[in-house]
mmCIF file of C-alpha atoms in Angstrom:
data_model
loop_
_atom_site.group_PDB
_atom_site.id
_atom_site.type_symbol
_atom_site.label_atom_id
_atom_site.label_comp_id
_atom_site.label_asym_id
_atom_site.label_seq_id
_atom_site.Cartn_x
_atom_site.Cartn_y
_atom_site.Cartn_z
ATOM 1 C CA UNK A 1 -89.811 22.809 -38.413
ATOM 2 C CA UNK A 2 -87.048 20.152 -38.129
ATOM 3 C CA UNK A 3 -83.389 21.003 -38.845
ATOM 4 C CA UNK A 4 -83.624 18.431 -42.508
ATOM 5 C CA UNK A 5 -87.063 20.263 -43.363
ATOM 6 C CA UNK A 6 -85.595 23.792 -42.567
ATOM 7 C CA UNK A 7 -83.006 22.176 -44.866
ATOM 8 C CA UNK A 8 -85.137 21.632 -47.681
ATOM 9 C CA UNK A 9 -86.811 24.877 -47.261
ATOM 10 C CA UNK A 10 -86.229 26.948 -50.536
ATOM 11 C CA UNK A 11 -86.333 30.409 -48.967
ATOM 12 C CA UNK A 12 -84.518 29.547 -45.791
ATOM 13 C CA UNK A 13 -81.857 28.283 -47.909
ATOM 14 C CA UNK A 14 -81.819 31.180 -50.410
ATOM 15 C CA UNK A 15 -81.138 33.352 -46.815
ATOM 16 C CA UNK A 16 -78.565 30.919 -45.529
ATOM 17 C CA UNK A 17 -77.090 31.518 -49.358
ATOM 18 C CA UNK A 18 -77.619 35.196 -49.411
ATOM 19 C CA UNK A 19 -75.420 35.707 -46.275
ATOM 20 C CA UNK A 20 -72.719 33.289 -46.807
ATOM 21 C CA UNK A 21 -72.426 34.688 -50.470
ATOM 22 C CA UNK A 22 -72.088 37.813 -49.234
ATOM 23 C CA UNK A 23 -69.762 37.077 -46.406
ATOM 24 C CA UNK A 24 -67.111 35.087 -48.518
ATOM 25 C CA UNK A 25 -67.100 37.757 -51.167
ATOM 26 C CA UNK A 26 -65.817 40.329 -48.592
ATOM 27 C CA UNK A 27 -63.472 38.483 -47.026
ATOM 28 C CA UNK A 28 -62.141 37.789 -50.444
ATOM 29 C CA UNK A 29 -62.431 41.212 -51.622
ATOM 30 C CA UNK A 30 -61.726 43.345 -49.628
ATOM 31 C CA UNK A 31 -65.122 45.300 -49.233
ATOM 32 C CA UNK A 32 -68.403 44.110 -47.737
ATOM 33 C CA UNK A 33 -70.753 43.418 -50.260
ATOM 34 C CA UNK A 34 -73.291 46.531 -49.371
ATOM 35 C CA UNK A 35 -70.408 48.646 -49.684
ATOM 36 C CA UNK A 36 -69.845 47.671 -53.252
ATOM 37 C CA UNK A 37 -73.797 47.333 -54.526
ATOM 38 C CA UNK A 38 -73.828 50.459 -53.751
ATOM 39 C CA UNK A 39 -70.899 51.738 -55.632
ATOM 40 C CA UNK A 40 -72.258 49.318 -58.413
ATOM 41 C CA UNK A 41 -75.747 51.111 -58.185
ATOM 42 C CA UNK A 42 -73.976 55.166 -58.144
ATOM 43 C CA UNK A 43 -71.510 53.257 -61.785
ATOM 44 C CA UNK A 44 -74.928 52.023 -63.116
ATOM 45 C CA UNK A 45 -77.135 55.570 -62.259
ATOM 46 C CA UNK A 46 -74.831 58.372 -61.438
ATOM 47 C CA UNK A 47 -75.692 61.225 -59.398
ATOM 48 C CA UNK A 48 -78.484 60.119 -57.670
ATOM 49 C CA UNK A 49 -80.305 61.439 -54.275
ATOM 50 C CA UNK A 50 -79.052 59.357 -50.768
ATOM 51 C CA UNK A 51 -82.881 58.578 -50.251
ATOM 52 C CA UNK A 52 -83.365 57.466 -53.988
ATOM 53 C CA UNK A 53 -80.555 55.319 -53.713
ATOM 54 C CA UNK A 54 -81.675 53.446 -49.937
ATOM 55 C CA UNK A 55 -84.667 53.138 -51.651
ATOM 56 C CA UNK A 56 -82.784 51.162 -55.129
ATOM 57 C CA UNK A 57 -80.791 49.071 -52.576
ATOM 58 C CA UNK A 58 -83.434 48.428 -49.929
ATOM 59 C CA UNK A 59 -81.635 50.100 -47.255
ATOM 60 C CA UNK A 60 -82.311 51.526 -44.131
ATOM 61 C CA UNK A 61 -82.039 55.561 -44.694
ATOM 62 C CA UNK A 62 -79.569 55.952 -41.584
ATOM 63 C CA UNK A 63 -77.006 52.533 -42.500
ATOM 64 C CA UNK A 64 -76.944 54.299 -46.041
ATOM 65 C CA UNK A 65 -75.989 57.885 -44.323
ATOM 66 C CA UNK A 66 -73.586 56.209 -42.780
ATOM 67 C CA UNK A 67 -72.047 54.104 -45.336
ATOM 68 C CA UNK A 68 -71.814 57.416 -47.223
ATOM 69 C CA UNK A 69 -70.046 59.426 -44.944
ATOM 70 C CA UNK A 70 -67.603 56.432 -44.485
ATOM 71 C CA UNK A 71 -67.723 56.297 -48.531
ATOM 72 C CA UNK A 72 -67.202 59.641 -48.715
ATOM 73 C CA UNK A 73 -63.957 60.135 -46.159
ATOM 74 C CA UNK A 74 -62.276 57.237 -48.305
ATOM 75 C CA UNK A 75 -62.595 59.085 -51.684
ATOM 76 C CA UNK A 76 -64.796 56.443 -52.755
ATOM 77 C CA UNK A 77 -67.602 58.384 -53.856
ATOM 78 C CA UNK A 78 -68.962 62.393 -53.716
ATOM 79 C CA UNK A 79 -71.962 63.832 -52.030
ATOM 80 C CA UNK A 80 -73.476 67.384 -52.253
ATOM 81 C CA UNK A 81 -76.638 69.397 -51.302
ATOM 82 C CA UNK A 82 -79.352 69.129 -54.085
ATOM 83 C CA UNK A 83 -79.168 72.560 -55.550
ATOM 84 C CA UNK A 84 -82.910 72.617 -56.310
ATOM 85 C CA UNK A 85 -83.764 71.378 -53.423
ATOM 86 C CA UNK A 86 -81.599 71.372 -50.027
ATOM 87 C CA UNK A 87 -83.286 68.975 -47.810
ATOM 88 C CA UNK A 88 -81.439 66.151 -50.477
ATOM 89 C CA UNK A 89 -78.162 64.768 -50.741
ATOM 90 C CA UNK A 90 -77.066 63.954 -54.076
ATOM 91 C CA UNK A 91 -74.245 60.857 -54.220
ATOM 92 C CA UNK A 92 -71.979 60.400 -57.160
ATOM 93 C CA UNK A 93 -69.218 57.912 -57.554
ATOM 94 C CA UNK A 94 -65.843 59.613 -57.056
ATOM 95 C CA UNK A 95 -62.900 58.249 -59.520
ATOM 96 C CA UNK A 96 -61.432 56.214 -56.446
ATOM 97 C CA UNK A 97 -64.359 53.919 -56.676
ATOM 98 C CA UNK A 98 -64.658 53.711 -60.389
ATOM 99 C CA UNK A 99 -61.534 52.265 -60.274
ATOM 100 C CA UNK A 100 -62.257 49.892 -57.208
ATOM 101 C CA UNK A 101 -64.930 48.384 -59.670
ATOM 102 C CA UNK A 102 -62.710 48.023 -62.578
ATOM 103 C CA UNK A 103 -60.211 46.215 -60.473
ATOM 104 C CA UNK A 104 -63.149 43.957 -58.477
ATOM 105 C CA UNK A 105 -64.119 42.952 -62.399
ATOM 106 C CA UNK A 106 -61.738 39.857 -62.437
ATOM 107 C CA UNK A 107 -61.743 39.237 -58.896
ATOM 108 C CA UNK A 108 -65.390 38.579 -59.020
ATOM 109 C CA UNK A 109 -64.782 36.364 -62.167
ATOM 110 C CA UNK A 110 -62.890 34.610 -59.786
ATOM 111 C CA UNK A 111 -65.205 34.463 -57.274
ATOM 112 C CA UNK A 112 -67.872 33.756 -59.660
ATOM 113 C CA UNK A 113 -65.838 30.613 -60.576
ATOM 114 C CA UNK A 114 -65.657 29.017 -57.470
ATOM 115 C CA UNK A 115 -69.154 29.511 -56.625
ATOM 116 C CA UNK A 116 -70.251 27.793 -59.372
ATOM 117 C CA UNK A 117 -67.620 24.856 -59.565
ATOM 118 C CA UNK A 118 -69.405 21.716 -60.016
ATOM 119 C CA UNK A 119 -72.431 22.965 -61.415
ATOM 120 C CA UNK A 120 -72.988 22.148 -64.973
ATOM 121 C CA UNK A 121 -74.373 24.453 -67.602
ATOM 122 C CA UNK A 122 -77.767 23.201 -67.899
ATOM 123 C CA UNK A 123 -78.488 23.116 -64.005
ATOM 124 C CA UNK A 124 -77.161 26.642 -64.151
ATOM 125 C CA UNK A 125 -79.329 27.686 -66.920
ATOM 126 C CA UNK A 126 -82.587 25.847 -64.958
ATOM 127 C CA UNK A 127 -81.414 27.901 -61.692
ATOM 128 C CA UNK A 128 -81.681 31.048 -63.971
ATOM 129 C CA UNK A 129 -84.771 30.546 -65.455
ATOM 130 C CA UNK A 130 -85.889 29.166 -61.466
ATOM 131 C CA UNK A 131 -84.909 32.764 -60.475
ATOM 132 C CA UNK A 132 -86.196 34.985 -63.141
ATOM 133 C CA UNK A 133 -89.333 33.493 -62.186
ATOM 134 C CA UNK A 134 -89.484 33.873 -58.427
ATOM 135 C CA UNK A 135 -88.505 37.765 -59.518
ATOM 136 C CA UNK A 136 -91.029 37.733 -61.725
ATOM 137 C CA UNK A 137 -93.815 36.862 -59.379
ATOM 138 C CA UNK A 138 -92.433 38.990 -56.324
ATOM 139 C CA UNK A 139 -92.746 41.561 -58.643
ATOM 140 C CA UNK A 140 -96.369 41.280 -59.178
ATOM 141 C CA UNK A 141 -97.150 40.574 -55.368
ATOM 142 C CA UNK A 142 -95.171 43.883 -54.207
ATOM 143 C CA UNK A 143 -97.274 45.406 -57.187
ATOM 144 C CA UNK A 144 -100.329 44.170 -55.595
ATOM 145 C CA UNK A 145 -99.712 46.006 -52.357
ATOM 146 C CA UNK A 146 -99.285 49.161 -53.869
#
């Protein structure tokens, strides 16, 4: 594939996006962007078991472990042996990162802004509907392999 057709290429660009997105945001907030979907996921679900939540974030079960225990040294969030059943970890977010989210609220405004600078409403609102659409039918195709 040439370098302008790799350009053109909707899902090589969507990866190109995916991991520039998520590198700015970190460098401009502080925390990778991992790191914070999953203290987004614990706000959203609570307590929740380490495998269900690799599983919700599409994460390797050992990078999650890890993150945890990191997550876990920093106050950021609590874990504890399932009572009913002790092969599980259960992860809850501790106050620390509740309030790491509040604060990350108008940062990622912010960040929000400048991403979207230049783009007008009705290209955004075509990108949206674009999107919905491609979840949509992933959806349906992982669906189909189950």
């Amino acid at each position: 594939m040439s370098r302008e057709k790799e350009r053109e290429n909707p899902f090589v660009l969507l990866t190109h996006l995916h991991r520039d997105m998520s590198r700015a945001f970190s460098r401009q907030m502080g925390i990778s962007f991992s790191r914070l979907l999953l203290l987004h996921e614990l706000w959203h679900v609570g307590e929740i078991s380490q495998t269900e939540l690799a599983s919700r974030l599409s994460m390797e079960g050992a990078l999650l472990t890890r993150f945890a225990k990191q997550m876990e040294a920093a106050g950021l969030i609590s874990r504890r042996v399932d009572p009913r059943d002790n092969r599980f970890t259960l992860v809850t977010l501790a106050p620390a990162g509740q309030q790491i989210l509040t604060e990350m609220g108008s940062h990622g405004d912010e960040f929000e802004a400048q991403l979207l600078a230049g783009v007008s409403e009705e290209d955004l609102l075509s990108m949206l509907r674009a999107m919905k659409q491609i979840q949509h039918n992933l959806s349906a195709i992982l669906e189909e392999d189950q």
